mmCIF file of C-alpha atoms in Angstrom:
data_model
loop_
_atom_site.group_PDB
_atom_site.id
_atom_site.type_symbol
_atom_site.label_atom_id
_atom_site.label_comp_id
_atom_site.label_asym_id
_atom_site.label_seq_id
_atom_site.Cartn_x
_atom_site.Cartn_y
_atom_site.Cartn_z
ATOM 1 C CA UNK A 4 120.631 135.999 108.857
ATOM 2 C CA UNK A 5 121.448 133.892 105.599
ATOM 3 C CA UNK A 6 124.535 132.095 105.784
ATOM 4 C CA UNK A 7 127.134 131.383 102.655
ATOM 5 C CA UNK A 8 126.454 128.316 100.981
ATOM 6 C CA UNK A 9 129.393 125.912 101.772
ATOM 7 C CA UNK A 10 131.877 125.820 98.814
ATOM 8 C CA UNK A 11 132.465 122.017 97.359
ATOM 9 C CA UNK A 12 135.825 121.235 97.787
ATOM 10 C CA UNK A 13 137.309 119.524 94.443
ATOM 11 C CA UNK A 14 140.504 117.526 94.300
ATOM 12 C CA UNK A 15 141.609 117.171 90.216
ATOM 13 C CA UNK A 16 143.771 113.572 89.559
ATOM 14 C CA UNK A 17 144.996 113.495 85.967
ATOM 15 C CA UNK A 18 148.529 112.887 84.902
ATOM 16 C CA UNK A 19 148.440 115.137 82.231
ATOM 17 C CA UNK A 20 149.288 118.206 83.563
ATOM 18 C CA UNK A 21 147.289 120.604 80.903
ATOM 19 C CA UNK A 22 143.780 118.403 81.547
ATOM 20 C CA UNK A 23 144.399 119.200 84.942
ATOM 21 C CA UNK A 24 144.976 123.025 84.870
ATOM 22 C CA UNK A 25 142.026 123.216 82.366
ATOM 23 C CA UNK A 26 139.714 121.389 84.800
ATOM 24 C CA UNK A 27 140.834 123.759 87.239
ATOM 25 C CA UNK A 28 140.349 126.894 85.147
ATOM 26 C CA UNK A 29 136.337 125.837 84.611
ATOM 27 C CA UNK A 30 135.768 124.882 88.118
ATOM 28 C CA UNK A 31 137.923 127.649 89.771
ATOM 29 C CA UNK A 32 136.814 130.807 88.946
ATOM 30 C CA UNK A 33 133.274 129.429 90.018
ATOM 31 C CA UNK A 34 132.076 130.605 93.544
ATOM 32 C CA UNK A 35 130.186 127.257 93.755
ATOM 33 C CA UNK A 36 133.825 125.310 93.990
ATOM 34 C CA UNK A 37 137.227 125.263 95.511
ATOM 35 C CA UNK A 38 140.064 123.202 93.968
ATOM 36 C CA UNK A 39 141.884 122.715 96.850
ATOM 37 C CA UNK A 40 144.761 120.151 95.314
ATOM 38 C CA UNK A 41 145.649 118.734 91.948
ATOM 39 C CA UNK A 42 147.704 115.029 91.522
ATOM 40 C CA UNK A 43 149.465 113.705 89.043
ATOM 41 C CA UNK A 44 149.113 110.153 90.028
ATOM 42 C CA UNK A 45 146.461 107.812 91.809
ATOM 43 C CA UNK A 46 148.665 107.209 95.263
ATOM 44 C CA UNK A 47 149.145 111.044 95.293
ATOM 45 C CA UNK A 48 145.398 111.411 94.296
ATOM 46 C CA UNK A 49 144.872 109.332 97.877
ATOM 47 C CA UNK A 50 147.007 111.126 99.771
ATOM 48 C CA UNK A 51 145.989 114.837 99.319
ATOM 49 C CA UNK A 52 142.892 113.434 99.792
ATOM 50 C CA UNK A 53 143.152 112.499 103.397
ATOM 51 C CA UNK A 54 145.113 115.835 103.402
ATOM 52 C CA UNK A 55 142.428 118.295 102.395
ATOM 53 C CA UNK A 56 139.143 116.424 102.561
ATOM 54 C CA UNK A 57 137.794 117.393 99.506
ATOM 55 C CA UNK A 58 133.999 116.596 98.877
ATOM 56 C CA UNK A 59 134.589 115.311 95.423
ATOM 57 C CA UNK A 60 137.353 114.000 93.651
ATOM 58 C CA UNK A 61 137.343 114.267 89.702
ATOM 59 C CA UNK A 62 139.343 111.182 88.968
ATOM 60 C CA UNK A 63 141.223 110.256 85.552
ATOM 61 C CA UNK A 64 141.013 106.290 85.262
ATOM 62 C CA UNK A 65 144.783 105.784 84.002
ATOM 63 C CA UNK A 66 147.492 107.221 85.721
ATOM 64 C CA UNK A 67 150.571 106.170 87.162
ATOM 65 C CA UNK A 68 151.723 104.779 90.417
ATOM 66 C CA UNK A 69 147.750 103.890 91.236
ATOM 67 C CA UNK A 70 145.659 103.831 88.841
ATOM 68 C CA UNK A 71 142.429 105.286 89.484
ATOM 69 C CA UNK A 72 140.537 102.537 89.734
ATOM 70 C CA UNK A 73 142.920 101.696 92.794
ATOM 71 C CA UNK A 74 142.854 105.390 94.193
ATOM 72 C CA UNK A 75 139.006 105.191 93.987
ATOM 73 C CA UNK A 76 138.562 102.295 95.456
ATOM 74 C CA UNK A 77 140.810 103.357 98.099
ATOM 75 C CA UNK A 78 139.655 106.837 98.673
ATOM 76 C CA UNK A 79 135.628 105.551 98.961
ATOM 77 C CA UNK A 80 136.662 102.862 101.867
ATOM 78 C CA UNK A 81 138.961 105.147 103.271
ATOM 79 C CA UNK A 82 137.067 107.952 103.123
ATOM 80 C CA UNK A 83 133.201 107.412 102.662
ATOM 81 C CA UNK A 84 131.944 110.928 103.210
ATOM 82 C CA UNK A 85 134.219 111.891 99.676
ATOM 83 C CA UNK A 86 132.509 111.228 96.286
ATOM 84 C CA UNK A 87 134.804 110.481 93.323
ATOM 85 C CA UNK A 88 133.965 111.251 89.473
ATOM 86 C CA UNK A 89 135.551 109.438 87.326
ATOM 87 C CA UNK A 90 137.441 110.707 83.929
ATOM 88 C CA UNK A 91 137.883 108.785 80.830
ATOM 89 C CA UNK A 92 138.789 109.362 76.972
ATOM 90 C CA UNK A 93 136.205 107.154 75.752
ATOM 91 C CA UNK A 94 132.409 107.082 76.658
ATOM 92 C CA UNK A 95 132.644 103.044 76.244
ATOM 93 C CA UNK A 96 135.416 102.272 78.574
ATOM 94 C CA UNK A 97 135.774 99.254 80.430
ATOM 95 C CA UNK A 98 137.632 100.814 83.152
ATOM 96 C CA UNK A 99 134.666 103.250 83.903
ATOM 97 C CA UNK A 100 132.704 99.816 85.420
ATOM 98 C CA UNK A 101 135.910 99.274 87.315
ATOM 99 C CA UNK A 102 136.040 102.299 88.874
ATOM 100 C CA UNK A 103 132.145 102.058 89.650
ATOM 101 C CA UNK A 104 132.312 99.297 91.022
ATOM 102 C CA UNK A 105 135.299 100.655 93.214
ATOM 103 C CA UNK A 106 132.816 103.456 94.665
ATOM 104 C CA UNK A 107 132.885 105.961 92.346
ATOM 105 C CA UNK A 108 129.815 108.146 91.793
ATOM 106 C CA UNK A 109 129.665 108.823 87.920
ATOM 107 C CA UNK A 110 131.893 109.519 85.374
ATOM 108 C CA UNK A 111 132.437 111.915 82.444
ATOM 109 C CA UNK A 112 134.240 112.007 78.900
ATOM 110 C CA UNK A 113 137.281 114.268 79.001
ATOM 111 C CA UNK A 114 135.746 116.269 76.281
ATOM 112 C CA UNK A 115 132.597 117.694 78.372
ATOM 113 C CA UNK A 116 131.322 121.128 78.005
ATOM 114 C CA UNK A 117 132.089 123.546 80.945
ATOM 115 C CA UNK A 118 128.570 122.902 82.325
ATOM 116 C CA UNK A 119 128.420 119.417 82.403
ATOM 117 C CA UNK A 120 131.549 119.053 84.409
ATOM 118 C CA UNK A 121 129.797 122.003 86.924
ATOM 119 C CA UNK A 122 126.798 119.970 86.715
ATOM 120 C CA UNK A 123 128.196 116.749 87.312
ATOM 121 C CA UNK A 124 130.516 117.911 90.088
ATOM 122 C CA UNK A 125 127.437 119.405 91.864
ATOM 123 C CA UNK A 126 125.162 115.924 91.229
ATOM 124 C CA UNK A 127 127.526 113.684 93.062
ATOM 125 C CA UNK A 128 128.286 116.175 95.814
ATOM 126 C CA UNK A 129 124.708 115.696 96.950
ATOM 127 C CA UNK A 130 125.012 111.851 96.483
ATOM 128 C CA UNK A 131 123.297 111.176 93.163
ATOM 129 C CA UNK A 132 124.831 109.563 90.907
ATOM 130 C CA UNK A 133 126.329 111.659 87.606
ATOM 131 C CA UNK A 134 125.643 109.098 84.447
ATOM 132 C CA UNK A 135 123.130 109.506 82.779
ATOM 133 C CA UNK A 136 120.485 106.118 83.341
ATOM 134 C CA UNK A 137 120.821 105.028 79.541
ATOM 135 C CA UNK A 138 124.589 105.155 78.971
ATOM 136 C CA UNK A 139 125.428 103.743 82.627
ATOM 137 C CA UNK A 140 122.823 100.188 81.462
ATOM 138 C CA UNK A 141 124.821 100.289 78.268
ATOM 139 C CA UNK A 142 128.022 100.253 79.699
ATOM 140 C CA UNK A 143 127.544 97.917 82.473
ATOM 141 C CA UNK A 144 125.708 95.631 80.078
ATOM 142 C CA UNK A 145 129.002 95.702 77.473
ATOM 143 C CA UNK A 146 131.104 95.349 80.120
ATOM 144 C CA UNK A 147 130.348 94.105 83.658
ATOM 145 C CA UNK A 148 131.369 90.296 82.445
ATOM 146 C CA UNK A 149 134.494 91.266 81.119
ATOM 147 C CA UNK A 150 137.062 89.101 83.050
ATOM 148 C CA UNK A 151 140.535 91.068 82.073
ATOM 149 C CA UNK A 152 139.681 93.333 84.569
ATOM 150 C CA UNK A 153 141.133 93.398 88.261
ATOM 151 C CA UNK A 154 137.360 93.402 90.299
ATOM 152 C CA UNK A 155 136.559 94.112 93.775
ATOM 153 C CA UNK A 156 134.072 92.586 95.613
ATOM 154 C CA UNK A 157 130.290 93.334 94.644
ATOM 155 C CA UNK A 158 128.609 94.692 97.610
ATOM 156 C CA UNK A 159 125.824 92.452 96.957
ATOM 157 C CA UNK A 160 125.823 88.548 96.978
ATOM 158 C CA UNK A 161 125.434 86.367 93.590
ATOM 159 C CA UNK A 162 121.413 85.352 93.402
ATOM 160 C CA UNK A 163 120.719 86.657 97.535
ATOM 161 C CA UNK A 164 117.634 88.923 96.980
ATOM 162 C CA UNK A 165 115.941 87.638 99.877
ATOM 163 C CA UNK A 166 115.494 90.957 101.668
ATOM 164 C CA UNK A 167 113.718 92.791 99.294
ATOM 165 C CA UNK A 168 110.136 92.457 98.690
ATOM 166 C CA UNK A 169 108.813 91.670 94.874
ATOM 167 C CA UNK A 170 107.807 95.394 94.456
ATOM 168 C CA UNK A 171 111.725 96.344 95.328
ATOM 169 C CA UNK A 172 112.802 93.958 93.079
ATOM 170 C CA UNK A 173 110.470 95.028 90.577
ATOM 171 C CA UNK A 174 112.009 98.450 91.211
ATOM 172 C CA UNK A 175 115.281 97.630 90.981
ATOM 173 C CA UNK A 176 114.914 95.866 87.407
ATOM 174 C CA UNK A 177 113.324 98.802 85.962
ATOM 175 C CA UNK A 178 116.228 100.761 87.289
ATOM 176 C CA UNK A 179 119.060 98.543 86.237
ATOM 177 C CA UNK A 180 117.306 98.927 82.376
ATOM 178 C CA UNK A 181 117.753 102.524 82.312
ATOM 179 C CA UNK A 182 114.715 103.904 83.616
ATOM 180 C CA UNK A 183 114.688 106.943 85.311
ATOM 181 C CA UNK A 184 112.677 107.721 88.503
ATOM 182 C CA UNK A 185 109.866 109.325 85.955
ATOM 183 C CA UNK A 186 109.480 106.010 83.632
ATOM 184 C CA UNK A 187 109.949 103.780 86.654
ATOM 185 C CA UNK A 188 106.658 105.841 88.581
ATOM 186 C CA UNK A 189 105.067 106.087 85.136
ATOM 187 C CA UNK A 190 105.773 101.896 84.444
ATOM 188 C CA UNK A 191 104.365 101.091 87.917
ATOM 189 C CA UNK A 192 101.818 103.171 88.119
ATOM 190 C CA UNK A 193 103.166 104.800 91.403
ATOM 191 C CA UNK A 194 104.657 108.651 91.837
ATOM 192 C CA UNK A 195 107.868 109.562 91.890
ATOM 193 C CA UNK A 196 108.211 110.287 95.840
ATOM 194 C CA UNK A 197 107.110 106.193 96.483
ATOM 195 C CA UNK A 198 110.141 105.738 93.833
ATOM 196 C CA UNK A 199 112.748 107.062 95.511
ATOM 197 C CA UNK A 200 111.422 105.779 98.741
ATOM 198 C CA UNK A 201 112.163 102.525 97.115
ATOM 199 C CA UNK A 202 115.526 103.064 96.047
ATOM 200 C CA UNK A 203 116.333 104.400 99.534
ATOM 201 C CA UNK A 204 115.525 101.117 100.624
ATOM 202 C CA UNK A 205 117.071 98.774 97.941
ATOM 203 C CA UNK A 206 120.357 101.092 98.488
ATOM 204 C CA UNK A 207 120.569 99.809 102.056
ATOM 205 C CA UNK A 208 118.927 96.487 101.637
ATOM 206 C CA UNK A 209 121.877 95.782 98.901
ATOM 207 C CA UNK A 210 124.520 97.746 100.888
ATOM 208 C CA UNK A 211 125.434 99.911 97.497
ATOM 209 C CA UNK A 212 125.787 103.472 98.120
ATOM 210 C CA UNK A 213 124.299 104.821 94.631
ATOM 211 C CA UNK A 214 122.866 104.497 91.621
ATOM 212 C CA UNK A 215 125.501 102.987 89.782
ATOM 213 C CA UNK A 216 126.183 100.332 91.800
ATOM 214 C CA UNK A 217 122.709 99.191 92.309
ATOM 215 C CA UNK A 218 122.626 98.563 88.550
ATOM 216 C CA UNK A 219 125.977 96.930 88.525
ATOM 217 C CA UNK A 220 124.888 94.373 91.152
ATOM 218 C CA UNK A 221 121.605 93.632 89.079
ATOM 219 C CA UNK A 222 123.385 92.375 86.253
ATOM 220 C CA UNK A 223 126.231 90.765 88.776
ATOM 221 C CA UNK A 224 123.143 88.645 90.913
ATOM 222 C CA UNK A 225 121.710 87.726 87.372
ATOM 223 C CA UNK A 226 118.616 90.561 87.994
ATOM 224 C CA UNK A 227 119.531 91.234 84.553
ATOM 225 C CA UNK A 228 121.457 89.903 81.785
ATOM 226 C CA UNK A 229 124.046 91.378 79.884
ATOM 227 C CA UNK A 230 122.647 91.723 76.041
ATOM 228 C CA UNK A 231 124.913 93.181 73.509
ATOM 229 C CA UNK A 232 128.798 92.517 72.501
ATOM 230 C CA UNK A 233 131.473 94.844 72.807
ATOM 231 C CA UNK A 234 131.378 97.996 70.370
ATOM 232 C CA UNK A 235 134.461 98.055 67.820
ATOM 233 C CA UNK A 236 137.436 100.749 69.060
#
């Protein structure tokens, strides 16, 4: 007997009360999802989260009360089984690092098709994280020394790489430049399988719980260096 796929449970945090009910209308009517709860600020965000337990949380970065920075960061300590995708206006927004750094999975423009918000909602359900390799290097890179910004502690220590073995490190480098598991097998000259093994193991080695912040903490230790100034707007 096949069972019914569990549905994934989706808070929606916005403050703007039409982004919200249009999030809800793509992600609603899908049998994949269940919007369980909709806030219209980051401290409400947190609470219906310990209310319903949703498995994902799609996240606006400026609201009211908390900001979502704030609510992420308190939603991924307080409750680690929840992923949280962040929202933002801009693709080149300095409060996206924040809020990966804070624990959030991935983030997404406001003015995503349908499918990418499906797709993304889907990606960090199952613990990947939802930005694409490219754009997450480029916005960490722009941004992760900007010191306007409230920070929480990196989850890896300045310069401390003494756990992981040259090939990991080697690894993680390619990774924090944007490679993807495919160019990082192809650059090595290893498969894709003996990749992710790798990652597996610089995830835990670093204690960061995705993608995103394993690149974040390579240009934070000095792995990498930020190249690049801040684009104009």
């Amino acid at each position: 007997m096949t069972g019914t796929p569990e549905r994934i449970r989706v808070l929606i945090a916005d403050d703007q009360p039409l982004v919200r009910r249009g999030l809800a209308l793509i992600l609603g009517p899908d049998p994949a999802f269940e919007v369980v709860a909709e806030a219209d600020d980051g401290q409400r965000a947190v609470d219906l989260a310990h209310l319903h337990r949703p498995h994902v949380v799609v996240m606006d970065i400026r609201m009211p009360v908390l900001d979502g920075v704030q609510a992420t960061e308190r939603i991924a300590r307080e409750l680690p089984e929840c992923r949280v995708l962040a929202l933002s206006t801009f693709d080149m927004d300095e409060y996206v690092v924040a809020a990966l750094r804070a624990g959030a999975s991935g983030f997404l423009p406001k003015d995503v098709s349908p499918e990418e918000l499906s797709a993304a909602v889907r990606t960090v359900h199952t613990g990947e994280a939802a930005v694409a390799p490219r754009l997450l290097t480029r916005l960490i890179s722009t941004y992760v020394t900007t010191p306007r910004l409230p920070r929480t502690p990196s989850p890896v220590p300045v310069s401390d790489f003494g756990e992981l073995t040259p090939r990991e490190v080697e690894v993680w480098h390619l990774l924090a430049t944007g490679l993807d598991n495919a160019e990082i097998a192809s650059a090595m000259g290893i498969s894709v399988s003996t990749v992710k093994n790798y990652i597996t193991s610089i995830f835990a080695k670093l204690s960061v719980r995705d993608r995103a912040q394993a690149v974040i903490a390579a240009y934070e230790s000095g792995l990498v260096e930020a190249r690049g100034a801040n684009p104009a707007g």
